Coordinates of C-alpha atoms in Angstrom, one line a residue:
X217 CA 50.1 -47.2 -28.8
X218 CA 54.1 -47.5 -27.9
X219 CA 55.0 -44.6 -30.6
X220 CA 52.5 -42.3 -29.2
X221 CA 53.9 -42.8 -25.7
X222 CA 57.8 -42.6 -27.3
X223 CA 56.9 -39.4 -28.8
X224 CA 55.0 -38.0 -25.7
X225 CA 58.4 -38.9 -23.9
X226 CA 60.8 -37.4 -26.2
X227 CA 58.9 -34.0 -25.8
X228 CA 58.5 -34.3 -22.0
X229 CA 61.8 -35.9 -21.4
X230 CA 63.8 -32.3 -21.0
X231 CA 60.8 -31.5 -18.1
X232 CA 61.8 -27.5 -19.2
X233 CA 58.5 -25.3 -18.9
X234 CA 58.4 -21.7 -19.4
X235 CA 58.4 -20.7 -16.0
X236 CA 60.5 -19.5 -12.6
X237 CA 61.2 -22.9 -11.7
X238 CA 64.2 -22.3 -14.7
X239 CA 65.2 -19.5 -12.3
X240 CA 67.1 -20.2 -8.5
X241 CA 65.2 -18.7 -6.1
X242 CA 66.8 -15.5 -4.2
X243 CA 65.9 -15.0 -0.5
X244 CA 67.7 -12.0 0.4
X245 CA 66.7 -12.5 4.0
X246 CA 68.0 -15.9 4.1
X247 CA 71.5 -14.3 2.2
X248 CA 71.2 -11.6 5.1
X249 CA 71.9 -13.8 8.0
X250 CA 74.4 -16.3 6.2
X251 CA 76.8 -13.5 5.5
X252 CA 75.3 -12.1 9.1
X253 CA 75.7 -8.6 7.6
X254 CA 74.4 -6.7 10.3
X255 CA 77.1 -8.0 12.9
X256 CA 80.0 -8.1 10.0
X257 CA 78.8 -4.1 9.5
X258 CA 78.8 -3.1 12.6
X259 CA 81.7 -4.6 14.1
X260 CA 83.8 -2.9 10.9
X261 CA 81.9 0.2 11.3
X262 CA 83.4 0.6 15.3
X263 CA 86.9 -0.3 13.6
X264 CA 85.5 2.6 11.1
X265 CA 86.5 -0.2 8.0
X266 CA 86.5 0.1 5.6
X267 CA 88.9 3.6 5.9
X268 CA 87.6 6.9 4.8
X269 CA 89.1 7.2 1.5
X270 CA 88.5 3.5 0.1
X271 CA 87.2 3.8 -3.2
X272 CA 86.8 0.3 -4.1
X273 CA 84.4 -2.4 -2.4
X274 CA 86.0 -4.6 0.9
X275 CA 85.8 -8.1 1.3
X276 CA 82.1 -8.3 2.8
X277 CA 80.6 -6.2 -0.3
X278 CA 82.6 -8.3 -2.8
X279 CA 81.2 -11.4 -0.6
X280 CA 77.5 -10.4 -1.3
X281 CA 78.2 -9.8 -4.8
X282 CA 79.6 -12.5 -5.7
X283 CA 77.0 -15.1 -3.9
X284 CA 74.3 -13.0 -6.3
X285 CA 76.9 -13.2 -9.1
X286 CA 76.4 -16.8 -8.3
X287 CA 72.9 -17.3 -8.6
X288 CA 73.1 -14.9 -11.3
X289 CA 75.3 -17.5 -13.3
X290 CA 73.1 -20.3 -12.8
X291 CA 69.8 -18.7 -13.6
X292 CA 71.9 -17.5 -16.9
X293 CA 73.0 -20.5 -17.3
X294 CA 69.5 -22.9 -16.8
X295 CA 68.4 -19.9 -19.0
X296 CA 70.8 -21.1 -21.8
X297 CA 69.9 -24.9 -21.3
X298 CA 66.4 -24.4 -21.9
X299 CA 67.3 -22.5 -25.2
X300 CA 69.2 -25.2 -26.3
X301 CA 66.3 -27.7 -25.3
X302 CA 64.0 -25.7 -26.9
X303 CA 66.3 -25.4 -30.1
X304 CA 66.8 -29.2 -30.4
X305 CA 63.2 -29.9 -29.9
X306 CA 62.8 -27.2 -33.2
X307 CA 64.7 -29.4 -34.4
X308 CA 63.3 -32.3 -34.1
X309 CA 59.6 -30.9 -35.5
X310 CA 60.4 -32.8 -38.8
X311 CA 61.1 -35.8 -37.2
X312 CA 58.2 -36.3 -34.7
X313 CA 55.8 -35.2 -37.4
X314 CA 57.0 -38.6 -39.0
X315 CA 56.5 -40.2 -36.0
X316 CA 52.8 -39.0 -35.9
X317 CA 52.2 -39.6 -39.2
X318 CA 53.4 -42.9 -38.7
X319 CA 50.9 -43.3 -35.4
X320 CA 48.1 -42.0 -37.2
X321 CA 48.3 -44.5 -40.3
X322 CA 49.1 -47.3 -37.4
X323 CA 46.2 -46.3 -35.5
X324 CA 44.3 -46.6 -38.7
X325 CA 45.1 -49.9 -39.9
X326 CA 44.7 -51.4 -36.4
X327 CA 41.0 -49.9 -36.3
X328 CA 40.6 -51.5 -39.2
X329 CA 42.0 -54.9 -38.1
X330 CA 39.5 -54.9 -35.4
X331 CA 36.3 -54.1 -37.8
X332 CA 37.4 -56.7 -40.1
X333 CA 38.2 -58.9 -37.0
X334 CA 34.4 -58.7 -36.1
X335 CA 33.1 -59.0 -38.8
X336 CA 34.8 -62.5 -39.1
X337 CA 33.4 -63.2 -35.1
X338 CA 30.1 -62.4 -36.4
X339 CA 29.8 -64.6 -39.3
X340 CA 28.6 -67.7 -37.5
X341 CA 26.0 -65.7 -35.4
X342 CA 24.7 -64.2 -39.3
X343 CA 25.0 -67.7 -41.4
X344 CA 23.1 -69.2 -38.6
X345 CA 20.7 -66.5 -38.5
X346 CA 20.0 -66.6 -42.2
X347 CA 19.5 -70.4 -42.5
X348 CA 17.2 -70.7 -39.5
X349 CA 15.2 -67.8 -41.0
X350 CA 15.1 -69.8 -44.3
X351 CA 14.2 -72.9 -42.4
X352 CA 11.4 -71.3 -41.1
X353 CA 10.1 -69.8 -44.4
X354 CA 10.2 -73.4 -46.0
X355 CA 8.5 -74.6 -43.2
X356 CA 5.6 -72.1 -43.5
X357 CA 5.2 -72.8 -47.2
X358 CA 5.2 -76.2 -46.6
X359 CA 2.5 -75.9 -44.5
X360 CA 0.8 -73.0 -46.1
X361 CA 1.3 -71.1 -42.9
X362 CA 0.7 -67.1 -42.5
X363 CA 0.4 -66.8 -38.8
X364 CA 3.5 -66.6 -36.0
X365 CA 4.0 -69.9 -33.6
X366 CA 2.2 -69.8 -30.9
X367 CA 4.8 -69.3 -27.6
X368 CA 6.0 -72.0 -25.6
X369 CA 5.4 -70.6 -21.8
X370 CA 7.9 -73.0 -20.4
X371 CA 7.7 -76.2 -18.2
X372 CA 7.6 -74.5 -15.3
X373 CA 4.5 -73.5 -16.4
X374 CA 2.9 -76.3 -17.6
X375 CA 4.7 -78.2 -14.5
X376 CA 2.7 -76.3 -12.4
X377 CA -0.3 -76.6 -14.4
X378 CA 0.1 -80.4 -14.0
X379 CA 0.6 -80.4 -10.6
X380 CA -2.5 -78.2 -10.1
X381 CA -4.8 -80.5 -12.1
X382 CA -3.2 -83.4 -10.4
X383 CA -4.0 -82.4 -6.9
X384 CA -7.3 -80.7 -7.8
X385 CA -8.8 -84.5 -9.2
X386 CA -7.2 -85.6 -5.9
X387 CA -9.0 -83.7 -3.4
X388 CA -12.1 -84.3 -5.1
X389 CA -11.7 -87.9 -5.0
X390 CA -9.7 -88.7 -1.5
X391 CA -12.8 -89.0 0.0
X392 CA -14.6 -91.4 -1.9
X393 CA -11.8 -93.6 -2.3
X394 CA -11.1 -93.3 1.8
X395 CA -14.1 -95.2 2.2
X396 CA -13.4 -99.0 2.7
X397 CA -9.8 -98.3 3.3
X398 CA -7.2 -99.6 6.3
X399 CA -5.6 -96.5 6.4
X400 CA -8.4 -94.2 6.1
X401 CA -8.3 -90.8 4.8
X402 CA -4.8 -90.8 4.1
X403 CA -5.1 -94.1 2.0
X404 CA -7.7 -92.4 0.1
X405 CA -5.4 -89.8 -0.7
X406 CA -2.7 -91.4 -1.8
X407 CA -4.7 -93.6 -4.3
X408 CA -6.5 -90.3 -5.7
X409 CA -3.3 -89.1 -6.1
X410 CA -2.4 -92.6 -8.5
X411 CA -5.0 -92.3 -10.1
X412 CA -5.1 -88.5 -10.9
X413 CA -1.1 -88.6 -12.0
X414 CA -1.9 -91.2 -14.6
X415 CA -5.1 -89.7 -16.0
X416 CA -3.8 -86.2 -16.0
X417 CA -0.2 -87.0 -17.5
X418 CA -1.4 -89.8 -20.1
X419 CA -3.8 -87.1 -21.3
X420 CA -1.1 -84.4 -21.2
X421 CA 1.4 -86.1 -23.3
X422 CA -1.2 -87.7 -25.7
X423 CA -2.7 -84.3 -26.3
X424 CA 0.7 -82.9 -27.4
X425 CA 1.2 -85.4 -29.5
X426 CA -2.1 -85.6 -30.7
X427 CA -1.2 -82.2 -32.7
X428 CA 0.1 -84.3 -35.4
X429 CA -3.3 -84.3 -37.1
X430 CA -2.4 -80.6 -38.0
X431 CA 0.8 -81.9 -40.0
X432 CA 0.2 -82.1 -43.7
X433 CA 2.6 -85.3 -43.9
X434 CA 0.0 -88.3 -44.0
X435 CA 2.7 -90.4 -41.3
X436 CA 2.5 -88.0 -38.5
X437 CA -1.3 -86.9 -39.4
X438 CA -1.6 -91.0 -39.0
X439 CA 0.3 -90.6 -35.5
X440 CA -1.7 -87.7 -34.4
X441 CA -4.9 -89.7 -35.1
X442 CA -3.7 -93.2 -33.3
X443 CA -2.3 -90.5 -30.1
X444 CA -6.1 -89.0 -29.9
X445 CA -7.4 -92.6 -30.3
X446 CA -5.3 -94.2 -27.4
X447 CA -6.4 -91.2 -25.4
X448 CA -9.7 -91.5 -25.7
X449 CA -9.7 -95.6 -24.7
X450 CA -7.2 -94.4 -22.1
X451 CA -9.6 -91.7 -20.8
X452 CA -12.9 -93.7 -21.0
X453 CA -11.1 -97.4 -19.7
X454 CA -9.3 -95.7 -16.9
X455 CA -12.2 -93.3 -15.7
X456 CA -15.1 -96.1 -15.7
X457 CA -12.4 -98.7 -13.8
X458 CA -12.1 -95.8 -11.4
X459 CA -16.0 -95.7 -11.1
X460 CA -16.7 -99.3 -11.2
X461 CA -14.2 -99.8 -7.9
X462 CA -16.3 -96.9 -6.6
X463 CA -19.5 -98.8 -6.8
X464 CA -17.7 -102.2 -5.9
X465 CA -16.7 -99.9 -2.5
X466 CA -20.9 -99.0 -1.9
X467 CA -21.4 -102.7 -2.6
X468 CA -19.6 -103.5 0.5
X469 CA -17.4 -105.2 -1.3
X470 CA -13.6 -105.2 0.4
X471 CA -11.2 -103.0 -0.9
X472 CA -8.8 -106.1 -2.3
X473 CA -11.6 -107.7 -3.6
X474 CA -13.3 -104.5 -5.2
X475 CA -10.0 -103.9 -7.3
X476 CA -9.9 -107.4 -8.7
X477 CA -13.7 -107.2 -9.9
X478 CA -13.5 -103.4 -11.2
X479 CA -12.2 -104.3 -14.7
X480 CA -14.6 -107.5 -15.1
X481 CA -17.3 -105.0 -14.1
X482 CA -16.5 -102.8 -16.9
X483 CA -16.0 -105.4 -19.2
X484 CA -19.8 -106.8 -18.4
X485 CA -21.6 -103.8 -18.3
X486 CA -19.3 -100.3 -19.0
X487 CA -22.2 -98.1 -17.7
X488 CA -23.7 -100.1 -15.5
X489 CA -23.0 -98.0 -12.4
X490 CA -25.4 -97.9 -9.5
X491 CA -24.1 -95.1 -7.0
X492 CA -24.3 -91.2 -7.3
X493 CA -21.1 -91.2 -6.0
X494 CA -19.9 -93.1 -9.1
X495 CA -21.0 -91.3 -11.6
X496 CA -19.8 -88.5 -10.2
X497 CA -16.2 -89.7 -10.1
X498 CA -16.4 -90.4 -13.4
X499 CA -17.6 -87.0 -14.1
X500 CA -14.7 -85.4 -12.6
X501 CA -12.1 -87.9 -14.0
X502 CA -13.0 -87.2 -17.6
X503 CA -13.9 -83.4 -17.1
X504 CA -10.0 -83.6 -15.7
X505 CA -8.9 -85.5 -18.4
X506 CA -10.7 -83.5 -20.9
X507 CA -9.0 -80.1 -20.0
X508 CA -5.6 -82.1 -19.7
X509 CA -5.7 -83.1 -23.6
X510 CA -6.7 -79.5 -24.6
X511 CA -4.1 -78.2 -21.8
X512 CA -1.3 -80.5 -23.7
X513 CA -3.1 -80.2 -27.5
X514 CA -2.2 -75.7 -26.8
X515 CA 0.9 -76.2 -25.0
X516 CA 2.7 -75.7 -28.1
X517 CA 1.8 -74.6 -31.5
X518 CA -1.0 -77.0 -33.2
X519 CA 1.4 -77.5 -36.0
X520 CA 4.1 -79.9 -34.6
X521 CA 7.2 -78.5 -34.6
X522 CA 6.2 -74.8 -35.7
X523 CA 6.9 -73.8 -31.8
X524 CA 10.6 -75.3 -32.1
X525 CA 11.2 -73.9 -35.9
X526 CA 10.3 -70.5 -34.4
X527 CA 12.3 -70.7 -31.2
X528 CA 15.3 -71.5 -32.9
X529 CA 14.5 -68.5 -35.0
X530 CA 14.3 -66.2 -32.0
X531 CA 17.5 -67.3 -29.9
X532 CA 19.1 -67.3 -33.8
X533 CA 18.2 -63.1 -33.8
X534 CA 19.2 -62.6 -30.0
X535 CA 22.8 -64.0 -30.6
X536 CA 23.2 -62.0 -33.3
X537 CA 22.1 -58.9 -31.7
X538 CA 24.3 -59.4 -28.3
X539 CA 26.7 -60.1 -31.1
X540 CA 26.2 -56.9 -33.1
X541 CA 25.9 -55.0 -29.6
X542 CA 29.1 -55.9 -28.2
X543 CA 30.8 -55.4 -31.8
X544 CA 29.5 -51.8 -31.8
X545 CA 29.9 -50.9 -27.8
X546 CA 34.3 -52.7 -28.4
X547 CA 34.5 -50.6 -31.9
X548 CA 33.3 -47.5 -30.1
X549 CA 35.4 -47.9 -27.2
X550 CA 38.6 -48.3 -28.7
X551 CA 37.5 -45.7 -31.3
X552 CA 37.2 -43.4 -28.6
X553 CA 41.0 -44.4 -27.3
X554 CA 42.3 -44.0 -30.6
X555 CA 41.2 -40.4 -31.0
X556 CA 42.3 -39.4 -27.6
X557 CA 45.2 -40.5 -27.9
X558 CA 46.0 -38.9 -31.2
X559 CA 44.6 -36.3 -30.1
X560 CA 46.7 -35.9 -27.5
X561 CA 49.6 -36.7 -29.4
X562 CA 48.7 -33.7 -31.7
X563 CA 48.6 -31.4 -29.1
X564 CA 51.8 -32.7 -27.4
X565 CA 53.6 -32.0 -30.6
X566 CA 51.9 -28.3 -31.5
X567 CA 52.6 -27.0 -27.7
X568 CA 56.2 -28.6 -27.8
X569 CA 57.2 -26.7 -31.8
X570 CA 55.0 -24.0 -30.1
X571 CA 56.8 -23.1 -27.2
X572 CA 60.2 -23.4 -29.0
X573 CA 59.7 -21.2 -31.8
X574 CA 58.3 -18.7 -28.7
X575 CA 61.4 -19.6 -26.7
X576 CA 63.6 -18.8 -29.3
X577 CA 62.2 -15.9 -31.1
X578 CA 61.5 -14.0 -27.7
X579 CA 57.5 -14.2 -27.6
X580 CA 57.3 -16.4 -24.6
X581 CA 57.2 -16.3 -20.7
X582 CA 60.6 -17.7 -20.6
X583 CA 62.3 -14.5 -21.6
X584 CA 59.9 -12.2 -19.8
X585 CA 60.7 -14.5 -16.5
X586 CA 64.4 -14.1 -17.3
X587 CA 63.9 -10.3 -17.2
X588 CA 62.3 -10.5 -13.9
X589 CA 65.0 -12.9 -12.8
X590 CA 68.0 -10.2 -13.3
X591 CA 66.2 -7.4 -12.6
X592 CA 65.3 -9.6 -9.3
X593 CA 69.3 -10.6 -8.9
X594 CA 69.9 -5.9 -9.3
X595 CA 67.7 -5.5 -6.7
X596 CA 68.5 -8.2 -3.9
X597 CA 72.0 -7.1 -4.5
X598 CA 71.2 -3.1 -3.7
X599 CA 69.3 -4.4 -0.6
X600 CA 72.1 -6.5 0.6
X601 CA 74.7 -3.8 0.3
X602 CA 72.2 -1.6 1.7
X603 CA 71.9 -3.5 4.9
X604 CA 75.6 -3.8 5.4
X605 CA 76.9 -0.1 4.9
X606 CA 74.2 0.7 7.1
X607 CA 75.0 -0.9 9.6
X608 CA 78.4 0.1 9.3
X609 CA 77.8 3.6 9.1
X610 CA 75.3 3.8 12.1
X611 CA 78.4 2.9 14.1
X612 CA 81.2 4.7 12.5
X613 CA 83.3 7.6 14.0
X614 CA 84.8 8.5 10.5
X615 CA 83.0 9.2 7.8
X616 CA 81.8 7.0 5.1
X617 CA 84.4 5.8 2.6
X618 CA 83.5 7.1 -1.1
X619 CA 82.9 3.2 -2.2
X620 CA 79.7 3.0 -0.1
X621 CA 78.2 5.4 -3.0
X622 CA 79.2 3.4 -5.6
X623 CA 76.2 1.2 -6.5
X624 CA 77.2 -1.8 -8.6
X625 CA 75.3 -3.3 -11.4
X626 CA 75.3 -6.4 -13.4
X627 CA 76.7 -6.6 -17.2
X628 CA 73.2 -6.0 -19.1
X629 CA 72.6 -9.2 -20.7
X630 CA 70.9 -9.6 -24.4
X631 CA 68.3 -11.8 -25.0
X632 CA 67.6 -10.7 -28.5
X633 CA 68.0 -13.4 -31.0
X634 CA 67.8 -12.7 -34.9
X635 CA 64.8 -14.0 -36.2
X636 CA 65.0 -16.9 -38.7
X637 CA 61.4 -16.8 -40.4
X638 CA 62.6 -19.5 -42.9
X639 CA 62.8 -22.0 -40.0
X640 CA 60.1 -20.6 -37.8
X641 CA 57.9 -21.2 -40.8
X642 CA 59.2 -24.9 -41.6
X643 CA 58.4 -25.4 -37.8
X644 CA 55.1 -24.2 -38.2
X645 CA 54.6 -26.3 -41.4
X646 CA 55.6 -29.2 -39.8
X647 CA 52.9 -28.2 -36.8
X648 CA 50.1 -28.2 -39.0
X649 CA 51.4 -31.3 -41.1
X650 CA 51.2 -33.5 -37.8
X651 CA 47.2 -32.2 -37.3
X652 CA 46.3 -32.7 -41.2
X653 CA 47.7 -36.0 -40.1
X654 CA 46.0 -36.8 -37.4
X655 CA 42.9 -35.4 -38.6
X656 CA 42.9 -37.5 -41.7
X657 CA 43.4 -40.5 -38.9
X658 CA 40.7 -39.6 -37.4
X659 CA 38.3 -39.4 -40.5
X660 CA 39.6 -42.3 -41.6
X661 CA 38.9 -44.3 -38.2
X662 CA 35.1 -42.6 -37.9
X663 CA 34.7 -43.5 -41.4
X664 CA 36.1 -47.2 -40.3
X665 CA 33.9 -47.2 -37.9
X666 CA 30.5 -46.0 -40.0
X667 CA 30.9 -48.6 -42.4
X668 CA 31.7 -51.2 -40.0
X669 CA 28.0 -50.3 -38.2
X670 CA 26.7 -50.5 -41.7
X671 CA 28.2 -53.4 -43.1
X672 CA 27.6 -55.9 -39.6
X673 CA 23.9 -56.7 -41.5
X674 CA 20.8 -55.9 -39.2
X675 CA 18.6 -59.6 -38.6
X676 CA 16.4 -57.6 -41.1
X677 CA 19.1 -57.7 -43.9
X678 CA 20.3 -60.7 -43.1
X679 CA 16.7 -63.1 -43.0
X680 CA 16.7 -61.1 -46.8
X681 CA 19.9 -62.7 -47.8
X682 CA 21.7 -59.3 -47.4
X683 CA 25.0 -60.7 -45.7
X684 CA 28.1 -58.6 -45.2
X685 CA 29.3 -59.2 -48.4
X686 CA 26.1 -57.6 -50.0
X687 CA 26.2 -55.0 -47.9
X688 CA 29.4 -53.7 -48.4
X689 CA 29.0 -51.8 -51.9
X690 CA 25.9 -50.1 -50.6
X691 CA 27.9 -48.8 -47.4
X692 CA 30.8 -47.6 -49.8
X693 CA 28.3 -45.3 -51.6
X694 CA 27.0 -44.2 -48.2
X695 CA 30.9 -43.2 -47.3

């Protein structure tokens, strides 16, 4: 806030405080060897100057008084300055209330500015909110549903998963299909690995979509249907092949040979398997593919697209919320500036009218240091002079001239200042003005800052239909 900082600087420009910095500092010993008193005595003592019957002060006495006359003068005369400071700022009382009045209403308006500016950021995050919440209560009374979605775990999951289930069917089978092959073991392997992709994928994917015999639309209860259908040929054709190039292995038959006559084998006689070995392949491969349909039918809700309705839901609430937070966490923030600053501005103004009307009324540390000040300047005087007619007299042959008893003293100078309680009370008017001010600021901008909390709708309010807009009256009564 520029004004703030203009009014700060208005009070602060003058840099006059109420202490002895006004005042120049008086180091007698220093004064004692600049005028070199001690030599300047004693060498007019053994001239026995100044003579016997001199009533008036020499040259070195009127030398030290008038280097304390001198710092007298300035101390009287910073003294004055800071009156006059303190007077104009008095003065100005009227004016930087105005000022902080104006601040205060600025600082108002801004906060303002900024609640109304989030409540415009936020309205995307809340209409999108409220129509995927919608969506998803059509959607559940489309489908007569009651129950949440089930969660999606991710595809790292259910990559994992397939990889496990893949290489699981693998191992089991690298041996039996190493048998008969050029490259051993490792040729085994690899066609395990073939086959397990394709029967554990294909019955992945068609178990997913297999879930459309949950929808109630008859065209995707239809595709559902024709997805478990294709998995179940799938399953059985690909599983018995795998067993009927098994047995066509046992047979002795080459490995080329055995995987041109596996399908015409199954075509002849689907069961007809004659090796243990076999039929335990074929055991595995549709135990596999069994647990990779019902693996794919759970990955995500039953009800086709119940898991994606909901998700959408879900990241729909989180926006909002990291929307909502970092409204609240900004408002509070500069709320907190605000304040502080006002705050400060507040205080600024009551010490400044403060210490003026103490200044100028006598109540204040300035007058009681200007007291010390001259009584300080009496003193170091009487010690200087002290120090020189000693000296003097320790060395004289004559006897001590009549002005060396003759202690001088300073023109007593009045601090006293007639009281004008008219303008000490406008001054403490205006004081109190610029708090009522600020405090009103202050209300105004926690007040701001309530309804701006109540009116930025909770996901609660807003599912209901309860937008800003809605919301607004009810926070009103609350204020």
């Amino acid at each position: 806030m520029q004004l703030i900082d203009k009014v700060k600087s208005v009070l602060k420009s003058d840099d006059v405080l109420p202490t002895l910095s006004v005042f120049p500092e008086i180091d007698q010993e220093k004064l004692r060897r600049d005028l070199d008193l001690d030599a300047q005595g004693e060498q007019r003592g053994k001239r026995n100057l100044p003579a016997a019957d001199t009533k008036l002060a020499d040259n070195v006495e009127a030398n030290i008084i008038s280097r304390i006359e001198a710092l007298r003068r300035t101390g009287l005369e910073n003294y004055e300055n800071s009156r006059q400071i303190y007077n104009e700022r008095l003065s100005r009382a009227g004016g930087l209330r105005k000022d902080v009045e104006f601040v205060a209403h600025n600082a108002s308006a801004d906060y303002l500015t900024a609640v109304r500016g989030w409540r415009a950021a936020m309205t995307g995050s809340t209409e999108r909110l409220y129509e995927t919440f919608q969506h998803r209560k059509d959607f559940r009374e489309r489908h007569s549903l009651k129950r949440p979605a089930k969660r999606f775990e991710g595809w790292l999951k259910l990559g994992l998963v397939t990889v496990i289930f893949v290489g699981a069917e693998a191992a089991l089978n690298a041996v039996m299909f190493s048998r008969g092959n050029e490259q051993g073991l490792a040729g085994g392997l690899l066609t395990a690995l073939i086959f397990s992709a394709v029967n554990v994928i294909g019955s992945l994917m068609l178990g997913i979509a297999a879930c459309g015999l949950n929808h109630s639309a008859s065209a995707r209860k239809l595709f559902g249907f024709l997805a478990f259908l294709i998995w179940v040929i799938l399953a059985a054709a690909l599983n018995l092949t795998v067993a009927h190039f098994r047995d066509l292995i046992d047979a002795e038959i080459g490995w080329s040979e055995a995987v041109r006559m596996a399908i015409p084998a199954l075509q002849s006689d689907p069961f007809g398997l004659t090796s243990m070995d076999s039929w335990f392949l074929l055991a595995i491969g549709s135990l596999i593919s069994i647990v990779a349909f019902l693996k794919g039918w759970n990955t995500f809700d039953p009800l086709p697209g119940y898991s994606r309705v909901e998700r959408d839901l879900q990241l729909a609430r989180a926006q909002h919320q990291e929307d909502f937070d970092e409204a609240v966490e900004e408002l509070t923030i500069k709320r907190e500036k605000a304040i502080d600053e006002l705050r400060d501005a507040d205080q600024q103004v009551r010490d400044g009218i403060s210490q003026a009307i103490d200044a100028l009324y006598g109540h204040s540390t300035l007058n009681s240091h200007l007291k010390s000040f001259l009584a300080q300047c009496d003193t170091k005087l009487a010690y200087l002079l002290a120090v020189y007619r000693d000296a003097n007299i320790s060395v004289r042959t004559e006897p001590k001239p009549p002005s060396f008893s003759i202690s001088h003293a300073f023109p007593t100078f009045e601090t006293a200042v007639i009281a004008d309680e008219s303008r000490r009370a406008a001054a403490e008017t205006e004081a109190d003005k610029v708090t009522a001010a600020v405090d009103a600021a202050v209300r105004e901008i926690f007040q701001s800052f309530r309804t701006a909390v109540e009116e930025f709708a909770l996901p609660e309010e807003v599912q209901q239909g309860q937008t800003t807009a809605s919301v607004g009256p009810r926070s009103e009564e609350a204020a």
